[in-house]
Amino acid sequence: MSVLWDGKKGTVEHAVESSNLEWTQLQPVEYMSNVLSWRESIRTEGVVRDLYGDSISALIHEGDIGRVAAAALTEDGHAGKIYTLTGPEALSVQDKVRILSDLIGRDIQFIRLTEEQERKRMAELGVGEDIMDYVINWHMNPPVEAYTVNPTVEIVTGRPARTFAEWAQEHVKLFKV
């Protein structure tokens, strides 16, 4: 599942910001590891089933989140900052499928689910109706932050954010038969 970030502050964020503590907020848009949910269907059927084929996201490598967190915890100058974290490119679901297909050397078919099928899939995973509504709406109408590439990772760490192809290369064995 994607990170359920919509740019709005909740109770915790308000409490932290109004405290006397130093804080830094990291707001990753979507984790690259979300595609691990496709692993079994890619391995066994060569298929990815998803409702959101055209939904684009500037997803981020979890290691890049860790690098930003390490910098925020160990270096001066990050207190009171909110970092929206993205990777270096905005990709659709179908782009990610193509990258994985090229990397594993096997055609992966993309099958677009209907909203009803997606809701059934999510229900089988134990997702509640309110979260289903939120996730489906978020992917069907993503906020501009979801697909806007920003340079935060490189600015904070001095190294560019990793691409999805780099992440996929690191995890290729998980998708091969």
JSON list of N, CA and C in Angstrom, two decimals, residues 27-54:
[
{"chain": "A", "resi": 27, "resn": "GLN", "atom": "N", "xyz": [8.37, 13.21, 4.81]},
{"chain": "A", "resi": 27, "resn": "GLN", "atom": "CA", "xyz": [7.11, 12.85, 4.18]},
{"chain": "A", "resi": 27, "resn": "GLN", "atom": "C", "xyz": [7.38, 12.19, 2.82]},
{"chain": "A", "resi": 28, "resn": "PRO", "atom": "N", "xyz": [7.69, 10.88, 2.85]},
{"chain": "A", "resi": 28, "resn": "PRO", "atom": "CA", "xyz": [7.88, 10.17, 1.59]},
{"chain": "A", "resi": 28, "resn": "PRO", "atom": "C", "xyz": [6.54, 10.02, 0.88]},
{"chain": "A", "resi": 29, "resn": "VAL", "atom": "N", "xyz": [6.56, 10.14, -0.43]},
{"chain": "A", "resi": 29, "resn": "VAL", "atom": "CA", "xyz": [5.32, 10.07, -1.20]},
{"chain": "A", "resi": 29, "resn": "VAL", "atom": "C", "xyz": [4.86, 8.62, -1.36]},
{"chain": "A", "resi": 30, "resn": "GLU", "atom": "N", "xyz": [5.69, 7.77, -1.91]},
{"chain": "A", "resi": 30, "resn": "GLU", "atom": "CA", "xyz": [5.34, 6.36, -2.08]},
{"chain": "A", "resi": 30, "resn": "GLU", "atom": "C", "xyz": [6.63, 5.55, -2.07]},
{"chain": "A", "resi": 31, "resn": "TYR", "atom": "N", "xyz": [6.62, 4.44, -1.38]},
{"chain": "A", "resi": 31, "resn": "TYR", "atom": "CA", "xyz": [7.81, 3.59, -1.30]},
{"chain": "A", "resi": 31, "resn": "TYR", "atom": "C", "xyz": [7.95, 2.71, -2.53]},
{"chain": "A", "resi": 32, "resn": "MET", "atom": "N", "xyz": [9.17, 2.58, -3.02]},
{"chain": "A", "resi": 32, "resn": "MET", "atom": "CA", "xyz": [9.42, 1.67, -4.14]},
{"chain": "A", "resi": 32, "resn": "MET", "atom": "C", "xyz": [9.07, 0.23, -3.76]},
{"chain": "A", "resi": 33, "resn": "SER", "atom": "N", "xyz": [9.24, -0.11, -2.50]},
{"chain": "A", "resi": 33, "resn": "SER", "atom": "CA", "xyz": [8.96, -1.48, -2.06]},
{"chain": "A", "resi": 33, "resn": "SER", "atom": "C", "xyz": [7.49, -1.85, -2.16]},
{"chain": "A", "resi": 34, "resn": "ASN", "atom": "N", "xyz": [6.62, -0.89, -2.42]},
{"chain": "A", "resi": 34, "resn": "ASN", "atom": "CA", "xyz": [5.20, -1.24, -2.61]},
{"chain": "A", "resi": 34, "resn": "ASN", "atom": "C", "xyz": [5.02, -2.25, -3.74]},
{"chain": "A", "resi": 35, "resn": "VAL", "atom": "N", "xyz": [5.93, -2.24, -4.72]},
{"chain": "A", "resi": 35, "resn": "VAL", "atom": "CA", "xyz": [5.79, -3.19, -5.83]},
{"chain": "A", "resi": 35, "resn": "VAL", "atom": "C", "xyz": [6.08, -4.62, -5.40]},
{"chain": "A", "resi": 36, "resn": "LEU", "atom": "N", "xyz": [6.59, -4.81, -4.20]},
{"chain": "A", "resi": 36, "resn": "LEU", "atom": "CA", "xyz": [6.79, -6.19, -3.72]},
{"chain": "A", "resi": 36, "resn": "LEU", "atom": "C", "xyz": [5.46, -6.93, -3.61]},
{"chain": "A", "resi": 37, "resn": "SER", "atom": "N", "xyz": [4.37, -6.20, -3.53]},
{"chain": "A", "resi": 37, "resn": "SER", "atom": "CA", "xyz": [3.05, -6.85, -3.50]},
{"chain": "A", "resi": 37, "resn": "SER", "atom": "C", "xyz": [2.76, -7.57, -4.82]},
{"chain": "A", "resi": 38, "resn": "TRP", "atom": "N", "xyz": [3.49, -7.24, -5.88]},
{"chain": "A", "resi": 38, "resn": "TRP", "atom": "CA", "xyz": [3.32, -7.91, -7.17]},
{"chain": "A", "resi": 38, "resn": "TRP", "atom": "C", "xyz": [4.19, -9.16, -7.29]},
{"chain": "A", "resi": 39, "resn": "ARG", "atom": "N", "xyz": [5.08, -9.35, -6.38]},
{"chain": "A", "resi": 39, "resn": "ARG", "atom": "CA", "xyz": [6.11, -10.39, -6.50]},
{"chain": "A", "resi": 39, "resn": "ARG", "atom": "C", "xyz": [5.54, -11.76, -6.87]},
{"chain": "A", "resi": 40, "resn": "GLU", "atom": "N", "xyz": [4.58, -12.23, -6.13]},
{"chain": "A", "resi": 40, "resn": "GLU", "atom": "CA", "xyz": [4.06, -13.58, -6.34]},
{"chain": "A", "resi": 40, "resn": "GLU", "atom": "C", "xyz": [3.38, -13.73, -7.70]},
{"chain": "A", "resi": 41, "resn": "SER", "atom": "N", "xyz": [2.58, -12.73, -8.07]},
{"chain": "A", "resi": 41, "resn": "SER", "atom": "CA", "xyz": [1.89, -12.84, -9.37]},
{"chain": "A", "resi": 41, "resn": "SER", "atom": "C", "xyz": [2.88, -12.72, -10.54]},
{"chain": "A", "resi": 42, "resn": "ILE", "atom": "N", "xyz": [3.95, -11.96, -10.36]},
{"chain": "A", "resi": 42, "resn": "ILE", "atom": "CA", "xyz": [4.97, -11.90, -11.41]},
{"chain": "A", "resi": 42, "resn": "ILE", "atom": "C", "xyz": [5.68, -13.23, -11.52]},
{"chain": "A", "resi": 43, "resn": "ARG", "atom": "N", "xyz": [6.06, -13.80, -10.39]},
{"chain": "A", "resi": 43, "resn": "ARG", "atom": "CA", "xyz": [6.80, -15.06, -10.39]},
{"chain": "A", "resi": 43, "resn": "ARG", "atom": "C", "xyz": [5.96, -16.22, -10.92]},
{"chain": "A", "resi": 44, "resn": "THR", "atom": "N", "xyz": [4.71, -16.30, -10.50]},
{"chain": "A", "resi": 44, "resn": "THR", "atom": "CA", "xyz": [3.90, -17.47, -10.85]},
{"chain": "A", "resi": 44, "resn": "THR", "atom": "C", "xyz": [3.11, -17.32, -12.15]},
{"chain": "A", "resi": 45, "resn": "GLU", "atom": "N", "xyz": [2.72, -16.08, -12.50]},
{"chain": "A", "resi": 45, "resn": "GLU", "atom": "CA", "xyz": [1.86, -15.89, -13.67]},
{"chain": "A", "resi": 45, "resn": "GLU", "atom": "C", "xyz": [2.43, -14.94, -14.72]},
{"chain": "A", "resi": 46, "resn": "GLY", "atom": "N", "xyz": [3.45, -14.17, -14.36]},
{"chain": "A", "resi": 46, "resn": "GLY", "atom": "CA", "xyz": [3.95, -13.14, -15.27]},
{"chain": "A", "resi": 46, "resn": "GLY", "atom": "C", "xyz": [2.94, -12.02, -15.45]},
{"chain": "A", "resi": 47, "resn": "VAL", "atom": "N", "xyz": [2.23, -11.68, -14.36]},
{"chain": "A", "resi": 47, "resn": "VAL", "atom": "CA", "xyz": [1.13, -10.73, -14.44]},
{"chain": "A", "resi": 47, "resn": "VAL", "atom": "C", "xyz": [1.20, -9.75, -13.27]},
{"chain": "A", "resi": 48, "resn": "VAL", "atom": "N", "xyz": [0.80, -8.51, -13.55]},
{"chain": "A", "resi": 48, "resn": "VAL", "atom": "CA", "xyz": [0.54, -7.52, -12.50]},
{"chain": "A", "resi": 48, "resn": "VAL", "atom": "C", "xyz": [-0.90, -7.07, -12.69]},
{"chain": "A", "resi": 49, "resn": "ARG", "atom": "N", "xyz": [-1.69, -7.18, -11.64]},
{"chain": "A", "resi": 49, "resn": "ARG", "atom": "CA", "xyz": [-3.08, -6.72, -11.65]},
{"chain": "A", "resi": 49, "resn": "ARG", "atom": "C", "xyz": [-3.16, -5.47, -10.77]},
{"chain": "A", "resi": 50, "resn": "ASP", "atom": "N", "xyz": [-3.70, -4.40, -11.35]},
{"chain": "A", "resi": 50, "resn": "ASP", "atom": "CA", "xyz": [-3.74, -3.15, -10.60]},
{"chain": "A", "resi": 50, "resn": "ASP", "atom": "C", "xyz": [-4.81, -2.24, -11.19]},
{"chain": "A", "resi": 51, "resn": "LEU", "atom": "N", "xyz": [-5.45, -1.48, -10.35]},
{"chain": "A", "resi": 51, "resn": "LEU", "atom": "CA", "xyz": [-6.45, -0.51, -10.78]},
{"chain": "A", "resi": 51, "resn": "LEU", "atom": "C", "xyz": [-5.81, 0.74, -11.36]},
{"chain": "A", "resi": 52, "resn": "TYR", "atom": "N", "xyz": [-4.59, 1.03, -10.94]},
{"chain": "A", "resi": 52, "resn": "TYR", "atom": "CA", "xyz": [-4.00, 2.34, -11.15]},
{"chain": "A", "resi": 52, "resn": "TYR", "atom": "C", "xyz": [-2.97, 2.38, -12.27]},
{"chain": "A", "resi": 53, "resn": "GLY", "atom": "N", "xyz": [-3.21, 1.82, -13.40]},
{"chain": "A", "resi": 53, "resn": "GLY", "atom": "CA", "xyz": [-2.22, 1.73, -14.47]},
{"chain": "A", "resi": 53, "resn": "GLY", "atom": "C", "xyz": [-1.63, 3.04, -14.91]},
{"chain": "A", "resi": 54, "resn": "ASP", "atom": "N", "xyz": [-2.43, 4.10, -14.93]},
{"chain": "A", "resi": 54, "resn": "ASP", "atom": "CA", "xyz": [-1.95, 5.39, -15.40]},
{"chain": "A", "resi": 54, "resn": "ASP", "atom": "C", "xyz": [-1.57, 6.33, -14.27]}
]
